[in-house]
Amino acid sequence: MDFHRSTLVAQAAALASGRITSVQAVSESLDRIEKSQPTLNAFRVVRRDAALTEAAEADRLRAAGGTAPLLGVPIAVKDDVDITGEPTAFGCAGHFPPATADSEVVRRLRAAGAVIVGKTNSPELGQWPFTGGTFGHTRNPWDRERTPGGSSGGSSAAVAAELVSAALGSDGAGSVRIPASWTNLVGIKPQRGRISTWPDAEAFNGITVIGPLARTVADAALLLDVVSGGHDGDLHRPAPLTVSDAVGRNPGSLRIALSLRKPFIPTPAPLNPEIAAAAYEMAAVLRLLGHQVVVDDPAYGMLLGLNFLPRSLAGVATWLDRLPDPALADPRTRANAKSGRALAGAPLRAARAAEPRIGRRIGRFFDDYDIVLAPTTATPPPRVDAIDGISNADTDRVITEHCPYTWPWNVLGWPSVNVPAGLTKSGLPIGLQLMGHESSEPLLVSVAAQLENVLQWHRKRPEPWWTQVSETS
């Protein structure tokens, strides 16, 4: 079989049947990663020796009759979670000591039998929807001059380039959904607390969650189920649920709001017309599937935006204080941290106190609708260097021009799923997001699977330029 082109579900089945060993599968993944690194640059840490040792152990376990959902399957994680023996740089410069314990999500991956082949590249502290900086640009498999997005751009590039079948990212303002949209992937931002962020009781004051990236809905759902669950120290503990069994389930006729209006955000840039057209085409597909689709917009309001900033910037300040040498950080990071310290007192407390009221107000929209369909980004992926060497204010303008749509669901803590929505005339991926109310992951997954069954986005693959050129990024 052509293992690297297979889905996560198929890879797990191939390993379970003995058609391939974990050592073979992991070796192939590592070889592809290392061949791509000089150009694609998807990984910060490649765990060749450790991963091969773990793969051999997976093969021994299976030979002894052991089973696990992902036993022996190569998987990647973003470099903002801890793996014992590896540094967690989160896109930052400096000498980071090896982690002494696994993050809870890594512990769950290991318990499921997965072999973690490496940690993927991220911008500094996950602040930007561009993956570059200290460790160089990660490039988009669909166009080497474009960014794969961020901040989980390394994970999305690794999956889109078929270096692994699925990977974990994190999403604090769209950082799973944005790179998924720009690389033709399914990206799930789950309910806050669905996946533990321990050793942090919550991440970035509750706006950041961990989520899967994969080529198919079934793959993303499987990875989500495998790593879901809490730690005793978590601040957010939603009731457990599974999502894999929603793949193929008929959700019935749903009421869906098509929302193209941007949430409150100071940018005059219009929505790209090809993305708007893709949204209307997706609405037409949903109607053919038996759903009612009406153009309507949630009442986001200014208060939602004012809620986001103290939480995100105070989170940057917290992370900056953890760095071995904060002076090595990007000047924009240091400026954001300074603002975050100023907002970390009363403004942050006020933001957290206002969240239930905001949730109730926007939640009333779901009295009339089951799901919101909206763009994931306002534009196709920009050039990899679009924010290199510019000021903080100019960086914010670029970010809001391209990515104004995803952040409200981080404030609310509710689930959202990016689904591929075709390609632009120039061959760049477009993504749209299905947005639900609290703990609606199964509903979103069932609709996403319906769309995938019609649109077959996983059959579209980029040309593998990263295996054919040798100049460095």
Short mmCIF file of C-alpha atoms in Angstrom, two decimals:
data_model
loop_
_atom_site.label_atom_id
_atom_site.label_comp_id
_atom_site.label_asym_id
_atom_site.label_seq_id
_atom_site.Cartn_x
_atom_site.Cartn_y
_atom_site.Cartn_z
CA MET A 1 0.00 0.00 0.00
CA ASP A 2 1.00 3.63 -0.45
CA PHE A 3 1.02 4.19 3.30
CA HIS A 4 1.90 7.89 3.41
CA ARG A 5 -1.02 8.77 1.12
CA SER A 6 -3.49 6.85 3.27
CA THR A 7 -5.86 8.37 5.79
CA LEU A 8 -5.28 8.09 9.53
CA VAL A 9 -8.11 5.56 9.74
CA ALA A 10 -6.57 3.47 6.94
CA GLN A 11 -3.10 3.68 8.45
CA ALA A 12 -4.36 2.43 11.80
CA ALA A 13 -6.14 -0.44 10.03
CA ALA A 14 -3.06 -1.34 7.98
CA LEU A 15 -0.93 -1.53 11.10
CA ALA A 16 -3.56 -3.55 12.96
CA SER A 17 -3.74 -6.07 10.12
CA GLY A 18 0.01 -6.51 9.91
CA ARG A 19 0.26 -5.24 6.33
CA ILE A 20 3.00 -2.88 7.52
CA THR A 21 4.99 -2.59 10.73
CA SER A 22 5.25 0.53 12.81
CA VAL A 23 9.01 0.66 12.23
CA GLN A 24 8.38 0.68 8.48
CA ALA A 25 5.63 3.30 8.72
CA VAL A 26 7.55 5.58 11.06
CA SER A 27 10.76 5.24 9.05
CA GLU A 28 8.91 6.30 5.91
CA SER A 29 7.39 9.29 7.69
CA LEU A 30 10.76 10.36 9.11
CA ASP A 31 12.45 10.03 5.72
CA ARG A 32 9.81 12.21 4.11
CA ILE A 33 10.08 14.78 6.90
CA GLU A 34 13.84 15.03 6.65
CA LYS A 35 13.78 15.25 2.85
CA SER A 36 11.26 18.10 3.05
CA GLN A 37 12.86 20.07 5.88
CA PRO A 38 15.25 22.23 3.80
CA THR A 39 12.34 23.57 1.76
CA LEU A 40 9.00 23.00 3.49
CA ASN A 41 10.37 23.47 7.04
CA ALA A 42 7.32 22.05 8.78
CA PHE A 43 9.13 20.73 11.86
CA ARG A 44 11.04 22.30 14.73
CA VAL A 45 12.05 18.96 16.31
CA VAL A 46 12.40 15.65 14.47
CA ARG A 47 12.51 12.69 16.88
CA ARG A 48 14.16 10.07 14.64
CA ASP A 49 15.91 7.94 17.26
CA ALA A 50 13.18 8.21 19.90
CA ALA A 51 10.36 7.63 17.38
CA LEU A 52 12.02 4.53 15.92
CA THR A 53 12.52 3.15 19.41
CA GLU A 54 8.84 3.79 20.19
CA ALA A 55 7.81 2.22 16.86
CA ALA A 56 9.76 -0.94 17.66
CA GLU A 57 8.02 -1.07 21.03
CA ALA A 58 4.64 -0.69 19.30
CA ASP A 59 5.49 -3.64 17.04
CA ARG A 60 6.49 -5.74 20.06
CA LEU A 61 3.26 -4.81 21.84
CA ARG A 62 1.14 -5.79 18.84
CA ALA A 63 3.00 -9.08 18.42
CA ALA A 64 2.15 -9.83 22.04
CA GLY A 65 -1.55 -9.26 21.35
CA GLY A 66 -1.77 -5.63 22.44
CA THR A 67 -4.16 -3.19 20.82
CA ALA A 68 -4.77 0.56 20.88
CA PRO A 69 -6.62 2.92 18.51
CA LEU A 70 -3.45 4.40 16.96
CA LEU A 71 -0.91 1.73 17.85
CA GLY A 72 2.24 2.45 15.84
CA VAL A 73 0.80 5.30 13.76
CA PRO A 74 3.14 8.29 13.14
CA ILE A 75 1.64 11.56 14.40
CA ALA A 76 2.98 15.13 14.79
CA VAL A 77 2.29 17.70 17.50
CA LYS A 78 2.80 21.45 17.61
CA ASP A 79 5.77 22.82 19.52
CA ASP A 80 3.66 24.31 22.29
CA VAL A 81 3.07 21.03 24.13
CA ASP A 82 5.62 19.15 26.22
CA ILE A 83 7.23 15.86 25.24
CA THR A 84 9.57 14.35 27.80
CA GLY A 85 13.15 14.90 26.72
CA GLU A 86 12.38 17.56 24.10
CA PRO A 87 12.46 21.38 24.38
CA THR A 88 9.24 23.38 24.04
CA ALA A 89 10.32 26.57 22.27
CA PHE A 90 6.88 27.63 20.92
CA GLY A 91 8.57 29.56 18.13
CA CYS A 92 10.97 31.43 20.41
CA ALA A 93 14.73 31.88 20.42
CA GLY A 94 16.89 30.75 23.30
CA HIS A 95 18.15 27.59 24.93
CA PHE A 96 15.17 25.64 26.27
CA PRO A 97 15.73 22.75 28.66
CA PRO A 98 14.17 19.40 27.76
CA ALA A 99 10.71 18.87 29.23
CA THR A 100 10.67 16.54 32.22
CA ALA A 101 7.08 15.34 31.75
CA ASP A 102 4.56 14.92 28.92
CA SER A 103 1.65 17.31 28.54
CA GLU A 104 -1.68 15.59 29.21
CA VAL A 105 -2.54 15.57 25.50
CA VAL A 106 0.78 13.88 24.71
CA ARG A 107 0.15 11.34 27.46
CA ARG A 108 -3.18 10.51 25.83
CA LEU A 109 -1.59 10.18 22.40
CA ARG A 110 0.94 7.75 23.83
CA ALA A 111 -1.82 5.80 25.61
CA ALA A 112 -3.54 5.43 22.22
CA GLY A 113 -0.31 3.95 20.83
CA ALA A 114 0.68 6.84 18.56
CA VAL A 115 4.34 7.41 17.74
CA ILE A 116 5.16 11.13 17.82
CA VAL A 117 7.65 11.75 15.02
CA GLY A 118 8.26 15.42 15.80
CA LYS A 119 7.15 18.83 16.95
CA THR A 120 5.97 21.25 14.29
CA ASN A 121 6.99 24.84 13.65
CA SER A 122 5.04 27.79 15.05
CA PRO A 123 5.39 31.58 15.03
CA GLU A 124 6.55 33.15 18.28
CA LEU A 125 4.07 32.26 21.05
CA GLY A 126 1.47 31.49 18.39
CA GLN A 127 0.63 35.14 17.89
CA TRP A 128 0.33 35.37 14.11
CA PRO A 129 -1.41 33.53 11.26
CA PHE A 130 1.98 33.23 9.54
CA THR A 131 4.44 30.50 10.50
CA GLY A 132 7.91 31.99 10.41
CA GLY A 133 10.39 33.78 12.61
CA THR A 134 13.19 32.25 14.64
CA PHE A 135 13.20 28.90 12.83
CA GLY A 136 12.49 30.22 9.34
CA HIS A 137 9.38 30.22 7.20
CA THR A 138 7.21 27.17 6.94
CA ARG A 139 5.92 27.12 3.38
CA ASN A 140 2.56 26.11 1.98
CA PRO A 141 2.53 22.78 0.13
CA TRP A 142 0.11 24.32 -2.37
CA ASP A 143 2.46 27.22 -3.23
CA ARG A 144 5.96 27.57 -1.83
CA GLU A 145 5.76 31.39 -1.90
CA ARG A 146 2.68 31.38 0.36
CA THR A 147 2.26 30.81 4.07
CA PRO A 148 0.37 27.73 5.27
CA GLY A 149 -1.11 30.00 7.93
CA GLY A 150 -0.56 29.96 11.64
CA SER A 151 -0.01 29.53 14.26
CA SER A 152 -0.36 25.77 13.61
CA GLY A 153 1.19 26.18 10.17
CA GLY A 154 3.84 23.54 10.72
CA SER A 155 1.18 20.98 11.59
CA SER A 156 -0.99 21.88 8.60
CA ALA A 157 1.97 21.80 6.20
CA ALA A 158 3.03 18.40 7.54
CA VAL A 159 -0.42 16.92 6.93
CA ALA A 160 -1.03 18.60 3.56
CA ALA A 161 2.38 17.38 2.36
CA GLU A 162 1.52 13.84 3.57
CA LEU A 163 4.46 13.69 5.97
CA VAL A 164 1.93 12.45 8.55
CA SER A 165 -1.75 11.67 8.16
CA ALA A 166 -2.84 13.90 11.05
CA ALA A 167 -1.37 16.33 13.56
CA LEU A 168 -2.31 18.40 16.58
CA GLY A 169 -2.33 22.18 16.61
CA SER A 170 -3.71 24.82 18.94
CA ASP A 171 -6.27 27.53 18.30
CA GLY A 172 -6.39 30.82 20.22
CA ALA A 173 -7.85 33.03 17.49
CA GLY A 174 -8.20 30.60 14.60
CA SER A 175 -4.77 28.95 14.71
CA VAL A 176 -6.11 25.50 13.75
CA ARG A 177 -8.86 26.66 11.41
CA ILE A 178 -6.84 29.29 9.50
CA PRO A 179 -4.00 26.95 8.45
CA ALA A 180 -6.54 24.23 7.71
CA SER A 181 -8.35 26.61 5.37
CA TRP A 182 -5.14 27.60 3.57
CA THR A 183 -3.93 24.00 3.08
CA ASN A 184 -7.17 22.16 2.14
CA LEU A 185 -7.60 20.36 5.47
CA VAL A 186 -10.25 19.67 8.07
CA GLY A 187 -9.40 21.50 11.28
CA ILE A 188 -11.45 21.16 14.46
CA LYS A 189 -11.46 23.78 17.19
CA PRO A 190 -13.23 21.84 19.94
CA GLN A 191 -15.21 23.03 22.93
CA ARG A 192 -13.02 24.69 25.56
CA GLY A 193 -11.75 21.97 27.90
CA ARG A 194 -12.55 19.11 25.51
CA ILE A 195 -8.79 18.46 25.25
CA SER A 196 -6.73 19.18 28.35
CA THR A 197 -4.10 21.91 28.15
CA TRP A 198 -2.38 20.61 31.29
CA PRO A 199 0.19 21.46 32.70
CA ASP A 200 -1.67 24.72 32.12
CA ALA A 201 -5.06 24.74 33.85
CA GLU A 202 -6.18 26.77 30.84
CA ALA A 203 -4.27 28.36 27.96
CA PHE A 204 -4.19 32.09 27.26
CA ASN A 205 -6.91 32.79 29.81
CA GLY A 206 -9.28 30.30 28.24
CA ILE A 207 -9.21 31.37 24.60
CA THR A 208 -6.74 28.73 23.36
CA VAL A 209 -7.64 25.08 22.82
CA ILE A 210 -5.86 22.12 21.23
CA GLY A 211 -7.36 20.61 18.09
CA PRO A 212 -6.69 18.14 15.24
CA LEU A 213 -5.77 18.75 11.60
CA ALA A 214 -6.35 16.03 9.01
CA ARG A 215 -7.34 15.50 5.39
CA THR A 216 -10.70 13.87 6.19
CA VAL A 217 -13.46 14.43 8.72
CA ALA A 218 -13.19 10.84 9.98
CA ASP A 219 -9.46 11.29 10.62
CA ALA A 220 -9.91 14.56 12.50
CA ALA A 221 -12.77 13.06 14.52
CA LEU A 222 -10.72 9.99 15.43
CA LEU A 223 -7.78 12.07 16.62
CA LEU A 224 -10.11 14.32 18.59
CA ASP A 225 -11.68 11.33 20.35
CA VAL A 226 -8.30 9.81 21.16
CA VAL A 227 -6.94 12.91 22.89
CA SER A 228 -10.15 14.23 24.47
CA GLY A 229 -10.51 14.24 28.22
CA GLY A 230 -9.49 16.25 31.24
CA HIS A 231 -6.89 16.40 33.96
CA ASP A 232 -7.76 16.95 37.60
CA GLY A 233 -6.18 20.41 37.45
CA ASP A 234 -8.14 21.69 34.43
CA LEU A 235 -10.38 24.72 34.92
CA HIS A 236 -12.80 23.64 32.17
CA ARG A 237 -14.37 20.15 32.21
CA PRO A 238 -17.21 19.76 29.68
CA ALA A 239 -19.27 16.59 29.81
CA PRO A 240 -17.54 13.82 27.81
CA LEU A 241 -18.74 13.01 24.32
CA THR A 242 -17.50 11.19 21.22
CA VAL A 243 -17.49 12.55 17.70
CA SER A 244 -16.26 9.69 15.50
CA ASP A 245 -19.68 8.04 15.62
CA ALA A 246 -21.19 11.22 14.14
CA VAL A 247 -19.36 10.60 10.85
CA GLY A 248 -22.01 9.20 8.51
CA ARG A 249 -24.86 9.98 10.90
CA ASN A 250 -27.77 11.88 9.32
CA PRO A 251 -28.20 15.11 11.31
CA GLY A 252 -31.65 15.71 9.88
CA SER A 253 -32.75 18.95 8.25
CA LEU A 254 -30.91 21.79 9.97
CA ARG A 255 -31.35 25.54 10.03
CA ILE A 256 -28.08 27.12 8.94
CA ALA A 257 -27.18 30.82 8.90
CA LEU A 258 -24.79 31.93 6.16
CA SER A 259 -22.87 34.81 7.72
CA LEU A 260 -20.42 36.85 5.63
CA ARG A 261 -20.34 39.95 7.83
CA LYS A 262 -17.10 40.37 9.71
CA PRO A 263 -17.23 40.48 13.49
CA PHE A 264 -16.29 43.78 15.09
CA ILE A 265 -12.76 44.38 13.93
CA PRO A 266 -11.09 47.58 12.66
CA THR A 267 -10.34 46.68 9.04
CA PRO A 268 -11.90 48.11 5.89
CA ALA A 269 -10.60 45.30 3.66
CA PRO A 270 -13.40 43.49 1.78
CA LEU A 271 -14.03 39.76 1.67
CA ASN A 272 -12.27 38.20 -1.31
CA PRO A 273 -14.93 37.59 -3.99
CA GLU A 274 -13.75 34.03 -4.69
CA ILE A 275 -14.24 33.17 -1.01
CA ALA A 276 -17.67 34.81 -0.99
CA ALA A 277 -18.59 32.78 -4.08
CA ALA A 278 -17.35 29.60 -2.40
CA ALA A 279 -19.57 30.35 0.60
CA TYR A 280 -22.66 30.67 -1.57
CA GLU A 281 -21.72 27.47 -3.42
CA MET A 282 -21.38 25.65 -0.10
CA ALA A 283 -24.77 26.97 0.93
CA ALA A 284 -26.22 25.52 -2.27
CA VAL A 285 -24.69 22.12 -1.48
CA LEU A 286 -26.16 22.25 2.02
CA ARG A 287 -29.59 22.98 0.56
CA LEU A 288 -29.26 19.97 -1.75
CA LEU A 289 -28.47 17.92 1.37
CA GLY A 290 -31.83 18.97 2.80
CA HIS A 291 -30.81 21.86 5.06
CA GLN A 292 -32.39 25.30 5.23
CA VAL A 293 -29.81 28.05 4.66
CA VAL A 294 -30.63 31.71 5.33
CA VAL A 295 -28.30 34.73 5.12
CA ASP A 296 -28.09 36.11 8.65
CA ASP A 297 -25.42 37.30 11.10
CA PRO A 298 -24.86 36.87 14.82
CA ALA A 299 -24.88 40.14 16.77
CA TYR A 300 -21.22 40.07 17.75
CA GLY A 301 -20.92 43.61 19.09
CA MET A 302 -17.95 45.63 20.29
CA LEU A 303 -17.85 43.98 23.73
CA LEU A 304 -16.71 40.70 22.20
CA GLY A 305 -13.60 42.34 20.76
CA LEU A 306 -12.85 44.10 24.02
CA ASN A 307 -13.11 40.71 25.74
CA PHE A 308 -10.52 39.11 23.48
CA LEU A 309 -7.59 41.51 23.83
CA PRO A 310 -6.94 41.34 27.59
CA ARG A 311 -7.06 37.56 27.51
CA SER A 312 -4.75 37.15 24.52
CA LEU A 313 -2.21 39.81 25.44
CA ALA A 314 -2.05 38.82 29.11
CA GLY A 315 -1.38 35.30 27.85
CA VAL A 316 1.55 36.57 25.79
CA ALA A 317 2.95 38.26 28.90
CA THR A 318 2.68 35.03 30.88
CA TRP A 319 4.48 33.05 28.20
CA LEU A 320 7.20 35.68 27.73
CA ASP A 321 8.06 35.40 31.42
CA ARG A 322 8.70 31.67 30.93
CA LEU A 323 11.33 32.16 28.23
CA PRO A 324 14.98 31.50 29.09
CA ASP A 325 15.91 34.93 27.67
CA PRO A 326 12.93 37.24 27.00
CA ALA A 327 15.29 39.80 25.47
CA LEU A 328 15.65 37.51 22.43
CA ALA A 329 11.93 37.79 21.65
CA ASP A 330 10.63 39.73 18.65
CA PRO A 331 10.07 43.42 19.51
CA ARG A 332 6.41 42.93 18.64
CA THR A 333 6.17 40.14 21.21
CA ARG A 334 7.73 42.32 23.89
CA ALA A 335 5.34 45.16 23.03
CA ASN A 336 2.35 42.81 23.18
CA ALA A 337 3.55 41.49 26.54
CA LYS A 338 3.86 45.02 27.88
CA SER A 339 0.27 45.71 26.85
CA GLY A 340 -0.74 42.38 28.35
CA ARG A 341 0.73 43.27 31.74
CA ALA A 342 -1.23 46.52 31.70
CA LEU A 343 -4.43 44.58 30.94
CA ALA A 344 -3.81 41.68 33.31
CA GLY A 345 -5.55 43.24 36.30
CA ALA A 346 -8.98 44.82 36.27
CA PRO A 347 -9.47 44.67 32.45
CA LEU A 348 -8.83 40.93 32.42
CA ARG A 349 -11.12 40.33 35.39
CA ALA A 350 -13.84 42.38 33.69
CA ALA A 351 -13.40 40.42 30.47
CA ARG A 352 -13.79 37.10 32.24
CA ALA A 353 -16.80 38.34 34.19
CA ALA A 354 -18.49 39.49 30.97
CA GLU A 355 -18.09 36.19 29.14
CA PRO A 356 -21.33 34.53 30.39
CA ARG A 357 -23.37 37.57 29.36
CA ILE A 358 -21.76 37.60 25.90
CA GLY A 359 -22.42 33.89 25.56
CA ARG A 360 -26.09 34.28 26.43
CA ARG A 361 -26.52 37.15 23.98
CA ILE A 362 -24.88 35.39 21.03
CA GLY A 363 -26.37 32.09 22.14
CA ARG A 364 -29.85 33.45 21.45
CA PHE A 365 -28.93 33.32 17.75
CA PHE A 366 -29.09 29.53 18.12
CA ASP A 367 -32.75 29.75 19.07
CA ASP A 368 -33.26 30.24 15.33
CA TYR A 369 -30.32 28.34 13.86
CA ASP A 370 -28.43 25.10 14.47
CA ILE A 371 -25.17 26.08 12.78
CA VAL A 372 -23.46 29.18 11.39
CA LEU A 373 -21.57 28.89 8.10
CA ALA A 374 -18.94 31.61 7.66
CA PRO A 375 -15.62 32.22 5.91
CA THR A 376 -12.58 31.04 7.82
CA THR A 377 -10.38 33.74 6.28
CA ALA A 378 -11.11 36.85 4.23
CA THR A 379 -8.41 36.09 1.66
CA PRO A 380 -6.45 33.20 0.20
CA PRO A 381 -3.03 32.58 1.81
CA PRO A 382 -0.67 35.57 1.58
CA ARG A 383 3.06 35.48 0.91
CA VAL A 384 5.27 33.89 3.54
CA ASP A 385 7.08 37.16 4.26
CA ALA A 386 4.04 39.44 4.51
CA ILE A 387 4.74 40.44 8.13
CA ASP A 388 8.52 40.20 8.14
CA GLY A 389 10.27 43.26 9.57
CA ILE A 390 7.20 45.47 9.93
CA SER A 391 5.85 47.35 12.93
CA ASN A 392 3.37 46.03 15.46
CA ALA A 393 0.62 48.28 14.10
CA ASP A 394 1.28 47.21 10.52
CA THR A 395 1.37 43.56 11.60
CA ASP A 396 -2.05 43.95 13.22
CA ARG A 397 -3.40 45.54 10.04
CA VAL A 398 -2.15 42.64 7.91
CA ILE A 399 -3.58 40.07 10.31
CA THR A 400 -7.01 41.68 10.51
CA GLU A 401 -7.14 42.13 6.75
CA HIS A 402 -6.62 38.41 6.16
CA CYS A 403 -8.09 36.78 9.28
CA PRO A 404 -11.02 38.66 10.85
CA TYR A 405 -13.50 35.78 11.16
CA THR A 406 -12.33 33.10 13.58
CA TRP A 407 -11.55 34.75 16.93
CA PRO A 408 -15.13 35.20 18.34
CA TRP A 409 -15.52 31.45 18.88
CA ASN A 410 -12.36 31.49 21.00
CA VAL A 411 -13.93 34.04 23.33
CA LEU A 412 -17.12 31.99 23.47
CA GLY A 413 -15.28 28.68 23.88
CA TRP A 414 -17.60 26.88 21.46
CA PRO A 415 -16.70 24.40 18.69
CA SER A 416 -15.98 25.27 15.08
CA VAL A 417 -14.80 23.13 12.16
CA ASN A 418 -12.97 24.32 9.06
CA VAL A 419 -13.99 22.46 5.91
CA PRO A 420 -12.26 22.83 2.53
CA ALA A 421 -14.31 24.76 0.00
CA GLY A 422 -12.37 24.41 -3.24
CA LEU A 423 -9.51 26.29 -4.83
CA THR A 424 -9.11 29.79 -6.22
CA LYS A 425 -8.49 30.29 -9.93
CA SER A 426 -4.78 30.35 -9.11
CA GLY A 427 -5.00 27.03 -7.25
CA LEU A 428 -4.94 28.22 -3.63
CA PRO A 429 -7.16 26.52 -1.04
CA ILE A 430 -10.29 28.14 0.39
CA GLY A 431 -11.86 27.19 3.70
CA LEU A 432 -15.20 27.82 5.39
CA GLN A 433 -16.11 27.21 9.02
CA LEU A 434 -19.11 25.49 10.54
CA MET A 435 -19.73 27.12 13.92
CA GLY A 436 -21.91 25.66 16.64
CA HIS A 437 -23.20 26.27 20.13
CA GLU A 438 -21.70 24.72 23.25
CA SER A 439 -20.52 21.09 22.90
CA SER A 440 -21.89 20.76 19.37
CA GLU A 441 -18.89 18.89 17.94
CA PRO A 442 -20.94 15.81 16.91
CA LEU A 443 -23.42 17.94 14.99
CA LEU A 444 -20.67 19.89 13.22
CA VAL A 445 -18.81 16.69 12.36
CA SER A 446 -21.91 15.03 10.92
CA VAL A 447 -22.53 18.01 8.60
CA ALA A 448 -18.85 18.25 7.66
CA ALA A 449 -18.89 14.56 6.74
CA GLN A 450 -21.97 15.12 4.56
CA LEU A 451 -20.13 17.89 2.73
CA GLU A 452 -16.99 15.78 2.31
CA ASN A 453 -19.05 12.96 0.83
CA VAL A 454 -20.26 15.33 -1.88
CA LEU A 455 -17.21 17.53 -2.42
CA GLN A 456 -14.46 14.89 -2.01
CA TRP A 457 -11.88 17.52 -1.06
CA HIS A 458 -9.43 14.91 0.20
CA ARG A 459 -8.85 13.76 -3.38
CA LYS A 460 -7.20 17.10 -4.24
CA ARG A 461 -3.50 17.08 -3.47
CA PRO A 462 -0.72 19.60 -4.09
CA GLU A 463 2.19 18.80 -6.41
CA PRO A 464 5.11 17.72 -4.17
CA TRP A 465 7.58 20.49 -5.00
CA TRP A 466 9.25 20.02 -1.60
CA THR A 467 10.69 16.68 -2.74
CA GLN A 468 12.08 18.09 -5.98
CA VAL A 469 14.06 21.20 -5.03
CA SER A 470 17.00 21.66 -2.71
CA GLU A 471 17.46 25.36 -2.03
CA THR A 472 16.87 26.33 1.58
CA SER A 473 13.96 28.38 2.85
#
